[in-house]
GROMACS .gro file of C-alpha atoms in nm:
model
  481
    1UNK     CA    1   7.654   3.296  11.830
    2UNK     CA    2   7.618   3.526  12.131
    3UNK     CA    3   7.723   3.353  12.452
    4UNK     CA    4   7.516   3.416  12.762
    5UNK     CA    5   7.711   3.484  13.079
    6UNK     CA    6   7.690   3.202  13.332
    7UNK     CA    7   7.613   3.414  13.634
    8UNK     CA    8   7.498   3.147  13.879
    9UNK     CA    9   7.764   2.956  14.076
   10UNK     CA   10   7.810   2.585  14.013
   11UNK     CA   11   7.879   2.303  14.261
   12UNK     CA   12   7.858   1.925  14.248
   13UNK     CA   13   7.520   1.774  14.340
   14UNK     CA   14   7.678   1.577  14.624
   15UNK     CA   15   7.820   1.893  14.781
   16UNK     CA   16   7.468   2.039  14.771
   17UNK     CA   17   7.311   1.733  14.929
   18UNK     CA   18   7.155   1.594  14.609
   19UNK     CA   19   7.183   1.228  14.511
   20UNK     CA   20   7.295   1.229  14.144
   21UNK     CA   21   7.125   0.897  14.069
   22UNK     CA   22   6.790   1.057  14.156
   23UNK     CA   23   6.847   1.322  13.889
   24UNK     CA   24   6.923   1.047  13.638
   25UNK     CA   25   6.606   0.864  13.745
   26UNK     CA   26   6.407   1.184  13.692
   27UNK     CA   27   6.545   1.223  13.340
   28UNK     CA   28   6.488   0.853  13.267
   29UNK     CA   29   6.127   0.877  13.384
   30UNK     CA   30   6.059   1.180  13.168
   31UNK     CA   31   6.205   0.991  12.870
   32UNK     CA   32   6.001   0.679  12.952
   33UNK     CA   33   5.684   0.889  12.935
   34UNK     CA   34   5.792   1.022  12.591
   35UNK     CA   35   5.804   1.379  12.719
   36UNK     CA   36   6.016   1.607  12.501
   37UNK     CA   37   6.223   1.825  12.729
   38UNK     CA   38   6.453   2.092  12.589
   39UNK     CA   39   6.646   2.199  12.898
   40UNK     CA   40   6.659   2.179  13.274
   41UNK     CA   41   6.854   2.348  13.551
   42UNK     CA   42   6.840   2.229  13.913
   43UNK     CA   43   6.955   2.467  14.187
   44UNK     CA   44   7.004   2.410  14.557
   45UNK     CA   45   7.125   2.658  14.817
   46UNK     CA   46   7.158   2.912  14.537
   47UNK     CA   47   7.398   2.704  14.327
   48UNK     CA   48   7.352   2.499  14.011
   49UNK     CA   49   7.375   2.128  14.091
   50UNK     CA   50   7.280   1.990  13.747
   51UNK     CA   51   7.192   2.136  13.409
   52UNK     CA   52   7.137   2.003  13.061
   53UNK     CA   53   7.012   2.090  12.712
   54UNK     CA   54   6.883   1.844  12.455
   55UNK     CA   55   7.085   1.933  12.145
   56UNK     CA   56   7.025   2.122  11.918
   57UNK     CA   57   6.885   2.333  12.205
   58UNK     CA   58   7.167   2.519  12.380
   59UNK     CA   59   7.232   2.728  12.695
   60UNK     CA   60   7.270   3.061  12.517
   61UNK     CA   61   6.936   3.040  12.333
   62UNK     CA   62   6.625   3.213  12.468
   63UNK     CA   63   6.307   3.007  12.481
   64UNK     CA   64   5.945   3.115  12.449
   65UNK     CA   65   5.793   3.120  12.797
   66UNK     CA   66   5.424   3.138  12.704
   67UNK     CA   67   5.228   3.181  13.029
   68UNK     CA   68   5.537   3.166  13.249
   69UNK     CA   69   5.552   3.531  13.139
   70UNK     CA   70   5.257   3.593  13.374
   71UNK     CA   71   5.473   3.551  13.684
   72UNK     CA   72   5.705   3.827  13.558
   73UNK     CA   73   5.405   4.055  13.499
   74UNK     CA   74   5.287   3.986  13.853
   75UNK     CA   75   5.634   4.079  13.978
   76UNK     CA   76   5.612   4.415  13.803
   77UNK     CA   77   5.275   4.483  13.965
   78UNK     CA   78   5.423   4.397  14.304
   79UNK     CA   79   5.706   4.643  14.247
   80UNK     CA   80   5.462   4.913  14.137
   81UNK     CA   81   5.251   4.857  14.448
   82UNK     CA   82   5.563   4.888  14.666
   83UNK     CA   83   5.657   5.211  14.486
   84UNK     CA   84   5.311   5.354  14.547
   85UNK     CA   85   5.220   5.370  14.179
   86UNK     CA   86   4.932   5.122  14.221
   87UNK     CA   87   4.712   4.968  14.490
   88UNK     CA   88   4.563   4.620  14.470
   89UNK     CA   89   4.213   4.753  14.534
   90UNK     CA   90   4.234   5.008  14.251
   91UNK     CA   91   3.933   4.959  14.018
   92UNK     CA   92   4.033   4.840  13.671
   93UNK     CA   93   3.794   5.084  13.505
   94UNK     CA   94   3.964   5.382  13.673
   95UNK     CA   95   4.264   5.350  13.440
   96UNK     CA   96   4.072   5.351  13.112
   97UNK     CA   97   3.790   5.609  13.119
   98UNK     CA   98   3.816   5.656  12.742
   99UNK     CA   99   3.754   5.287  12.670
  100UNK     CA  100   3.458   5.208  12.895
  101UNK     CA  101   3.127   5.072  12.761
  102UNK     CA  102   2.825   5.302  12.758
  103UNK     CA  103   2.670   5.109  13.045
  104UNK     CA  104   2.899   5.002  13.328
  105UNK     CA  105   2.789   4.675  13.489
  106UNK     CA  106   2.818   4.629  13.864
  107UNK     CA  107   3.068   4.345  13.824
  108UNK     CA  108   3.292   4.534  13.582
  109UNK     CA  109   3.286   4.837  13.812
  110UNK     CA  110   3.383   4.613  14.103
  111UNK     CA  111   3.678   4.446  13.929
  112UNK     CA  112   4.007   4.537  14.098
  113UNK     CA  113   4.376   4.481  14.018
  114UNK     CA  114   4.384   4.198  14.274
  115UNK     CA  115   4.108   4.017  14.080
  116UNK     CA  116   4.318   4.032  13.762
  117UNK     CA  117   4.614   3.890  13.953
  118UNK     CA  118   4.423   3.598  14.105
  119UNK     CA  119   4.235   3.509  13.785
  120UNK     CA  120   3.910   3.600  13.957
  121UNK     CA  121   3.784   3.866  13.715
  122UNK     CA  122   3.433   3.718  13.698
  123UNK     CA  123   3.449   3.619  13.332
  124UNK     CA  124   3.322   3.277  13.224
  125UNK     CA  125   3.574   3.226  12.942
  126UNK     CA  126   3.927   3.338  12.860
  127UNK     CA  127   3.908   3.684  12.707
  128UNK     CA  128   4.222   3.655  12.492
  129UNK     CA  129   4.050   3.553  12.168
  130UNK     CA  130   3.823   3.858  12.184
  131UNK     CA  131   4.126   4.081  12.237
  132UNK     CA  132   4.325   3.939  11.947
  133UNK     CA  133   4.022   3.962  11.718
  134UNK     CA  134   3.951   4.329  11.800
  135UNK     CA  135   3.936   4.494  11.458
  136UNK     CA  136   4.062   4.830  11.583
  137UNK     CA  137   4.358   4.672  11.768
  138UNK     CA  138   4.236   4.821  12.099
  139UNK     CA  139   4.264   4.521  12.329
  140UNK     CA  140   4.176   4.720  12.640
  141UNK     CA  141   3.845   4.835  12.494
  142UNK     CA  142   3.768   4.480  12.376
  143UNK     CA  143   3.827   4.349  12.731
  144UNK     CA  144   3.605   4.612  12.890
  145UNK     CA  145   3.318   4.542  12.647
  146UNK     CA  146   3.289   4.176  12.751
  147UNK     CA  147   3.017   4.059  12.993
  148UNK     CA  148   3.127   3.980  13.352
  149UNK     CA  149   2.869   3.727  13.476
  150UNK     CA  150   3.030   3.648  13.814
  151UNK     CA  151   3.116   3.871  14.106
  152UNK     CA  152   3.491   3.943  14.088
  153UNK     CA  153   3.695   3.741  14.337
  154UNK     CA  154   3.444   3.455  14.363
  155UNK     CA  155   3.512   3.250  14.048
  156UNK     CA  156   3.849   3.123  13.923
  157UNK     CA  157   3.899   3.125  13.547
  158UNK     CA  158   4.241   3.113  13.386
  159UNK     CA  159   4.230   3.428  13.176
  160UNK     CA  160   4.529   3.545  12.975
  161UNK     CA  161   4.348   3.864  12.881
  162UNK     CA  162   4.344   3.958  13.250
  163UNK     CA  163   4.724   3.955  13.256
  164UNK     CA  164   4.734   4.175  12.946
  165UNK     CA  165   4.520   4.427  13.134
  166UNK     CA  166   4.774   4.421  13.418
  167UNK     CA  167   5.040   4.515  13.162
  168UNK     CA  168   4.817   4.793  13.024
  169UNK     CA  169   4.751   4.927  13.374
  170UNK     CA  170   5.121   4.928  13.457
  171UNK     CA  171   5.198   5.118  13.136
  172UNK     CA  172   4.922   5.370  13.208
  173UNK     CA  173   5.037   5.423  13.567
  174UNK     CA  174   5.415   5.425  13.515
  175UNK     CA  175   5.447   5.570  13.165
  176UNK     CA  176   5.664   5.274  13.066
  177UNK     CA  177   5.585   4.949  12.892
  178UNK     CA  178   5.623   4.634  13.102
  179UNK     CA  179   5.958   4.539  12.948
  180UNK     CA  180   6.109   4.884  13.004
  181UNK     CA  181   5.971   4.901  13.357
  182UNK     CA  182   6.123   4.565  13.455
  183UNK     CA  183   6.461   4.619  13.286
  184UNK     CA  184   6.630   4.829  13.559
  185UNK     CA  185   6.428   4.675  13.842
  186UNK     CA  186   6.458   4.303  13.760
  187UNK     CA  187   6.636   4.210  13.439
  188UNK     CA  188   6.953   4.414  13.487
  189UNK     CA  189   7.007   4.320  13.855
  190UNK     CA  190   6.964   3.951  13.764
  191UNK     CA  191   7.193   3.990  13.458
  192UNK     CA  192   6.911   3.876  13.229
  193UNK     CA  193   7.040   3.993  12.893
  194UNK     CA  194   6.837   4.082  12.585
  195UNK     CA  195   6.490   3.983  12.706
  196UNK     CA  196   6.221   4.034  12.443
  197UNK     CA  197   5.846   4.062  12.496
  198UNK     CA  198   5.569   4.059  12.235
  199UNK     CA  199   5.333   4.357  12.219
  200UNK     CA  200   4.977   4.425  12.107
  201UNK     CA  201   4.903   4.648  11.804
  202UNK     CA  202   4.911   4.954  12.032
  203UNK     CA  203   5.255   4.874  12.173
  204UNK     CA  204   5.150   4.736  12.511
  205UNK     CA  205   5.344   4.422  12.609
  206UNK     CA  206   5.116   4.118  12.601
  207UNK     CA  207   5.184   4.039  12.968
  208UNK     CA  208   5.026   3.693  12.976
  209UNK     CA  209   5.271   3.549  12.723
  210UNK     CA  210   5.541   3.664  12.484
  211UNK     CA  211   5.852   3.686  12.705
  212UNK     CA  212   6.168   3.516  12.573
  213UNK     CA  213   6.466   3.448  12.802
  214UNK     CA  214   6.715   3.164  12.865
  215UNK     CA  215   6.683   2.868  13.101
  216UNK     CA  216   6.938   3.018  13.338
  217UNK     CA  217   6.735   3.339  13.344
  218UNK     CA  218   6.428   3.137  13.450
  219UNK     CA  219   6.637   2.975  13.724
  220UNK     CA  220   6.756   3.314  13.850
  221UNK     CA  221   6.398   3.438  13.868
  222UNK     CA  222   6.301   3.134  14.074
  223UNK     CA  223   6.602   3.181  14.301
  224UNK     CA  224   6.502   3.544  14.358
  225UNK     CA  225   6.162   3.426  14.481
  226UNK     CA  226   6.322   3.155  14.694
  227UNK     CA  227   6.540   3.426  14.851
  228UNK     CA  228   6.225   3.627  14.927
  229UNK     CA  229   6.314   3.907  14.687
  230UNK     CA  230   6.679   3.970  14.779
  231UNK     CA  231   6.956   3.944  14.517
  232UNK     CA  232   7.325   4.004  14.590
  233UNK     CA  233   7.229   4.174  14.915
  234UNK     CA  234   6.984   4.412  14.745
  235UNK     CA  235   6.608   4.389  14.795
  236UNK     CA  236   6.436   4.386  14.455
  237UNK     CA  237   6.088   4.269  14.559
  238UNK     CA  238   5.901   4.331  14.883
  239UNK     CA  239   5.905   4.018  15.100
  240UNK     CA  240   5.537   4.052  15.192
  241UNK     CA  241   5.449   4.066  14.822
  242UNK     CA  242   5.632   3.739  14.754
  243UNK     CA  243   5.450   3.568  15.041
  244UNK     CA  244   5.116   3.697  14.915
  245UNK     CA  245   5.178   3.630  14.545
  246UNK     CA  246   5.282   3.269  14.602
  247UNK     CA  247   5.007   3.187  14.854
  248UNK     CA  248   4.662   3.058  14.770
  249UNK     CA  249   4.442   3.357  14.688
  250UNK     CA  250   4.158   3.169  14.520
  251UNK     CA  251   4.049   2.807  14.493
  252UNK     CA  252   4.097   2.647  14.151
  253UNK     CA  253   3.986   2.291  14.227
  254UNK     CA  254   3.959   2.028  14.494
  255UNK     CA  255   4.328   1.939  14.528
  256UNK     CA  256   4.393   1.570  14.479
  257UNK     CA  257   4.675   1.459  14.249
  258UNK     CA  258   4.648   1.754  14.008
  259UNK     CA  259   4.896   2.037  14.040
  260UNK     CA  260   4.639   2.257  13.866
  261UNK     CA  261   4.393   2.228  14.155
  262UNK     CA  262   4.598   2.324  14.461
  263UNK     CA  263   4.507   2.694  14.466
  264UNK     CA  264   4.620   2.997  14.269
  265UNK     CA  265   4.810   3.305  14.389
  266UNK     CA  266   4.897   3.618  14.195
  267UNK     CA  267   4.994   3.459  13.861
  268UNK     CA  268   5.163   3.172  14.046
  269UNK     CA  269   5.029   2.819  14.090
  270UNK     CA  270   5.031   2.633  14.419
  271UNK     CA  271   5.158   2.273  14.393
  272UNK     CA  272   5.162   1.966  14.609
  273UNK     CA  273   5.451   1.926  14.857
  274UNK     CA  274   5.450   2.293  14.960
  275UNK     CA  275   5.587   2.397  14.620
  276UNK     CA  276   5.483   2.692  14.404
  277UNK     CA  277   5.552   2.758  14.036
  278UNK     CA  278   5.509   2.972  13.733
  279UNK     CA  279   5.444   2.778  13.414
  280UNK     CA  280   5.373   2.813  13.045
  281UNK     CA  281   5.217   2.603  12.770
  282UNK     CA  282   5.401   2.296  12.644
  283UNK     CA  283   5.614   2.264  12.958
  284UNK     CA  284   5.794   2.586  13.050
  285UNK     CA  285   5.846   2.579  13.427
  286UNK     CA  286   5.992   2.782  13.712
  287UNK     CA  287   5.943   2.557  14.015
  288UNK     CA  288   6.033   2.687  14.362
  289UNK     CA  289   6.073   2.432  14.644
  290UNK     CA  290   6.112   2.625  14.972
  291UNK     CA  291   6.131   2.319  15.199
  292UNK     CA  292   6.423   2.184  14.993
  293UNK     CA  293   6.581   2.528  14.930
  294UNK     CA  294   6.576   2.436  14.560
  295UNK     CA  295   6.466   2.566  14.222
  296UNK     CA  296   6.396   2.372  13.902
  297UNK     CA  297   6.384   2.553  13.566
  298UNK     CA  298   6.259   2.360  13.263
  299UNK     CA  299   6.181   2.426  12.898
  300UNK     CA  300   5.995   2.166  12.691
  301UNK     CA  301   5.774   2.083  12.397
  302UNK     CA  302   5.509   1.853  12.547
  303UNK     CA  303   5.139   1.826  12.608
  304UNK     CA  304   5.201   1.630  12.930
  305UNK     CA  305   5.294   1.902  13.177
  306UNK     CA  306   5.159   1.708  13.474
  307UNK     CA  307   5.389   1.422  13.374
  308UNK     CA  308   5.696   1.642  13.423
  309UNK     CA  309   5.578   1.746  13.770
  310UNK     CA  310   5.498   1.386  13.865
  311UNK     CA  311   5.852   1.281  13.767
  312UNK     CA  312   6.000   1.569  13.967
  313UNK     CA  313   5.802   1.482  14.279
  314UNK     CA  314   5.869   1.107  14.246
  315UNK     CA  315   6.244   1.124  14.182
  316UNK     CA  316   6.391   1.466  14.262
  317UNK     CA  317   6.224   1.528  14.598
  318UNK     CA  318   6.360   1.205  14.754
  319UNK     CA  319   6.706   1.302  14.625
  320UNK     CA  320   6.738   1.607  14.849
  321UNK     CA  321   6.931   1.523  15.167
  322UNK     CA  322   6.986   1.745  15.471
  323UNK     CA  323   7.366   1.716  15.447
  324UNK     CA  324   7.622   1.680  15.165
  325UNK     CA  325   7.652   1.331  15.016
  326UNK     CA  326   7.964   1.150  15.140
  327UNK     CA  327   8.113   1.060  14.801
  328UNK     CA  328   8.126   1.221  14.457
  329UNK     CA  329   8.096   0.892  14.269
  330UNK     CA  330   7.762   0.974  14.107
  331UNK     CA  331   7.863   1.310  13.960
  332UNK     CA  332   8.067   1.158  13.680
  333UNK     CA  333   7.781   0.928  13.581
  334UNK     CA  334   7.535   1.220  13.583
  335UNK     CA  335   7.772   1.441  13.383
  336UNK     CA  336   7.818   1.165  13.125
  337UNK     CA  337   7.441   1.115  13.105
  338UNK     CA  338   7.375   1.488  13.057
  339UNK     CA  339   7.648   1.521  12.794
  340UNK     CA  340   7.457   1.275  12.574
  341UNK     CA  341   7.121   1.456  12.589
  342UNK     CA  342   6.989   1.524  12.240
  343UNK     CA  343   6.682   1.520  12.023
  344UNK     CA  344   6.758   1.257  11.763
  345UNK     CA  345   6.748   1.363  11.399
  346UNK     CA  346   6.536   1.101  11.217
  347UNK     CA  347   6.748   0.842  11.034
  348UNK     CA  348   6.555   0.613  10.800
  349UNK     CA  349   6.719   0.604  10.459
  350UNK     CA  350   6.999   0.840  10.365
  351UNK     CA  351   6.944   0.864   9.988
  352UNK     CA  352   6.693   0.823   9.706
  353UNK     CA  353   6.723   0.799   9.331
  354UNK     CA  354   6.454   1.069   9.308
  355UNK     CA  355   6.682   1.339   9.445
  356UNK     CA  356   6.823   1.444   9.108
  357UNK     CA  357   6.475   1.446   8.951
  358UNK     CA  358   6.301   1.665   9.209
  359UNK     CA  359   6.595   1.885   9.314
  360UNK     CA  360   6.525   2.248   9.223
  361UNK     CA  361   6.168   2.189   9.101
  362UNK     CA  362   5.913   2.448   9.206
  363UNK     CA  363   5.589   2.302   9.341
  364UNK     CA  364   5.278   2.514   9.367
  365UNK     CA  365   5.057   2.422   9.663
  366UNK     CA  366   4.681   2.386   9.611
  367UNK     CA  367   4.545   2.701   9.782
  368UNK     CA  368   4.198   2.549   9.830
  369UNK     CA  369   4.358   2.317  10.088
  370UNK     CA  370   4.557   2.586  10.269
  371UNK     CA  371   4.278   2.714  10.496
  372UNK     CA  372   4.352   2.436  10.748
  373UNK     CA  373   4.728   2.493  10.751
  374UNK     CA  374   4.891   2.701  11.030
  375UNK     CA  375   5.107   2.885  10.776
  376UNK     CA  376   5.005   3.018  10.431
  377UNK     CA  377   5.238   2.811  10.211
  378UNK     CA  378   5.215   2.895   9.839
  379UNK     CA  379   5.519   2.726   9.684
  380UNK     CA  380   5.811   2.510   9.786
  381UNK     CA  381   6.135   2.401   9.627
  382UNK     CA  382   6.398   2.160   9.760
  383UNK     CA  383   6.758   2.161   9.642
  384UNK     CA  384   6.975   1.867   9.739
  385UNK     CA  385   7.348   1.871   9.802
  386UNK     CA  386   7.586   1.594   9.909
  387UNK     CA  387   7.535   1.634  10.283
  388UNK     CA  388   7.250   1.883  10.306
  389UNK     CA  389   6.937   2.017  10.141
  390UNK     CA  390   6.773   2.357  10.123
  391UNK     CA  391   6.399   2.396  10.157
  392UNK     CA  392   6.277   2.717   9.993
  393UNK     CA  393   5.924   2.818  10.091
  394UNK     CA  394   5.712   3.097   9.953
  395UNK     CA  395   5.478   3.210  10.227
  396UNK     CA  396   5.381   3.575  10.267
  397UNK     CA  397   5.753   3.625  10.202
  398UNK     CA  398   6.038   3.396  10.099
  399UNK     CA  399   6.196   3.172  10.363
  400UNK     CA  400   6.458   2.903  10.330
  401UNK     CA  401   6.577   2.639  10.575
  402UNK     CA  402   6.896   2.437  10.549
  403UNK     CA  403   6.864   2.072  10.654
  404UNK     CA  404   7.135   1.819  10.733
  405UNK     CA  405   7.127   1.473  10.577
  406UNK     CA  406   7.017   1.269  10.882
  407UNK     CA  407   7.177   1.521  11.118
  408UNK     CA  408   7.084   1.866  11.247
  409UNK     CA  409   7.205   2.183  11.080
  410UNK     CA  410   7.147   2.512  11.262
  411UNK     CA  411   7.199   2.766  10.984
  412UNK     CA  412   6.855   2.920  10.932
  413UNK     CA  413   6.599   3.148  11.093
  414UNK     CA  414   6.227   3.190  11.032
  415UNK     CA  415   5.967   3.429  11.168
  416UNK     CA  416   5.744   3.297  11.447
  417UNK     CA  417   5.503   3.540  11.614
  418UNK     CA  418   5.688   3.835  11.460
  419UNK     CA  419   6.032   3.728  11.584
  420UNK     CA  420   6.318   3.572  11.388
  421UNK     CA  421   6.405   3.243  11.553
  422UNK     CA  422   6.672   2.982  11.484
  423UNK     CA  423   6.576   2.654  11.321
  424UNK     CA  424   6.758   2.321  11.328
  425UNK     CA  425   6.676   2.116  11.018
  426UNK     CA  426   6.733   1.758  10.907
  427UNK     CA  427   6.606   1.527  10.633
  428UNK     CA  428   6.588   1.159  10.558
  429UNK     CA  429   6.404   0.936  10.311
  430UNK     CA  430   6.123   0.708  10.429
  431UNK     CA  431   6.124   0.528  10.093
  432UNK     CA  432   6.252   0.599   9.742
  433UNK     CA  433   5.963   0.841   9.682
  434UNK     CA  434   5.886   0.976  10.031
  435UNK     CA  435   6.100   1.248  10.188
  436UNK     CA  436   6.085   1.340  10.559
  437UNK     CA  437   6.187   1.694  10.661
  438UNK     CA  438   6.218   1.780  11.031
  439UNK     CA  439   6.242   2.142  11.147
  440UNK     CA  440   6.295   2.215  11.515
  441UNK     CA  441   6.251   2.584  11.604
  442UNK     CA  442   6.506   2.585  11.885
  443UNK     CA  443   6.396   2.906  12.057
  444UNK     CA  444   6.042   2.768  12.084
  445UNK     CA  445   5.877   2.436  12.175
  446UNK     CA  446   5.776   2.373  11.816
  447UNK     CA  447   5.889   2.103  11.575
  448UNK     CA  448   5.733   2.056  11.231
  449UNK     CA  449   5.765   1.730  11.036
  450UNK     CA  450   5.682   1.732  10.664
  451UNK     CA  451   5.641   1.397  10.488
  452UNK     CA  452   5.643   1.458  10.111
  453UNK     CA  453   5.555   1.186   9.861
  454UNK     CA  454   5.659   1.258   9.501
  455UNK     CA  455   5.473   1.112   9.202
  456UNK     CA  456   5.536   1.224   8.842
  457UNK     CA  457   5.506   1.605   8.861
  458UNK     CA  458   5.297   1.618   9.179
  459UNK     CA  459   5.353   1.589   9.551
  460UNK     CA  460   5.142   1.510   9.855
  461UNK     CA  461   5.261   1.665  10.179
  462UNK     CA  462   5.155   1.560  10.529
  463UNK     CA  463   5.242   1.812  10.801
  464UNK     CA  464   5.243   1.732  11.171
  465UNK     CA  465   5.360   1.918  11.477
  466UNK     CA  466   5.487   1.801  11.814
  467UNK     CA  467   5.259   2.042  12.005
  468UNK     CA  468   4.996   2.300  11.921
  469UNK     CA  469   4.816   2.117  11.638
  470UNK     CA  470   4.695   1.762  11.694
  471UNK     CA  471   4.587   1.663  11.347
  472UNK     CA  472   4.796   1.569  11.045
  473UNK     CA  473   4.739   1.824  10.767
  474UNK     CA  474   4.753   1.705  10.405
  475UNK     CA  475   4.796   1.925  10.098
  476UNK     CA  476   4.878   1.862   9.732
  477UNK     CA  477   5.109   2.045   9.497
  478UNK     CA  478   5.215   2.031   9.131
  479UNK     CA  479   5.544   2.113   8.957
  480UNK     CA  480   5.544   2.445   8.771
  481UNK     CA  481   5.887   2.427   8.609
   0.00000   0.00000   0.00000
C-alpha cells in the first residue's frame, strides 16, 4: 500500500502546552455519545501533538471530504482573484452567455461571485438535485434556469450547486479545471499527494463535494489558514482573502449553542469560541482555532456533527495552556490509548452448521424489491473458507468482497461514486441460520451491514447503513443452483 509522507513535524503534547488527559477525555466523550470517528489530528504551533486512526482506517488512506471540499474551492477563487483572473463583483451570468435562459430575471442578473461564495445566491432550495437530474448533463444551464426568488446577498441558503458554479467559473476564466488549477498553487506546495476530485458529465470538478485527501492533508490545509496563507516562507494565499473568507459575510441563524448559526464566510463556517471551520457531511472537519494557535482535522461516519464540536469545545479547549506542561507523564497514557483505537468487527458466533449447505449457492434477488435499495443488486453468492468468506455480488458488474471471520480483512475494492475504494470486511453468525456481514468502505464514511437469514432455498436480507440511509431495507432471494 502506498505510504503517504508525514510532512508535518511531531512533538509531545506537553511540549506544545496541551494536557494529554484532556485529549483522552475528548476521545472518551465522543465514544460515550456513540459517535463513529475514523481519524483525528491535533496540531498546535504548527506541530502534531496527537493523532489517531480507528483501524481499519489508516493514515495513508484518503477520505471523502464531502462539503469540506467547498473550502478548497473557495481557496481557488481567492487565488484567482489575487491573480486578477476574477473579481468578486463579477456577474455570474457574464461567464455563461450560451447557457442563459431566454428571459433574464433581475435577481439572476444581479447574482455575483461573492453571492455564490457566501451562500447568498437568492435561491430558496439547494440547486444540486436539479443539476444532477439535468438530462443533457449541462449543470451550468440547469442552474441558470432555476428561479431566484430572493435578492442575492440577502438570504442565506446552503447551496452545493452554488459551489459547483464557482468551479465552472474558475474553469471558464482560467482554462483549467479546479483540480489542475490548485495542483501547483496549493496541493504541491503542501505536499498533498494524489488528490482526486469528482467531475460533472462535462468534466467540470463538482466543487461543492468530491475531493479525496488524507487526514494529514486536511490538517495542512487548516495550518495554512492559521498561518494566514504562508507555507514554508512562501505566500500561497493573500492574507486579506483569508481574513475575509473566514469572517462572517452573511447571517445564518441567531447564534446560541449551534455551530451552524454563528455566521457564514466564503465557504467557511463561523463557530463559537472565535473558531472557524470547513466541514463535510457525516463529520469531516478542518477546525482552525486562532486564539489557541491550533488546528483539529477529523474524519468520521456520524450524523451527530454538533456532538463532535461540543466534545472539542468541552474538553480540548481547556487543555490548551499558555506554556509547556511541566511533565511528560500523560504522553505515554495518551499514546497507549490511541494505539488501541479501532472499529470493532462484530463477534457473535464464529460458526454455523449451515455454512457447508449455503457456501457457493447463487441467490437471485427479487427485483421488484430493489427499487428501494441504494445499489442494484441482482445476485449474490457467499463462499466460506476456514478463516474467511468471499461475498460475490452481481450488480451492474461483478464485485467481490473478502471478509474475515470475526476480524477485518482489507483485500477488496468496490466502486463508490465512480471511484474504486478499499473495503474492510468481516462476518459472524447471529444464530445458526442468520449471517451478519459487515463492510466498512475505509476511504469513505460508509459502513454497510447485511443480515441474511437462510431458510431452505431462500434468503431474507436486511441491509442497514451507519449514515446516509436511515431505514432498514429488506429484500428476498432464492437459490438458482
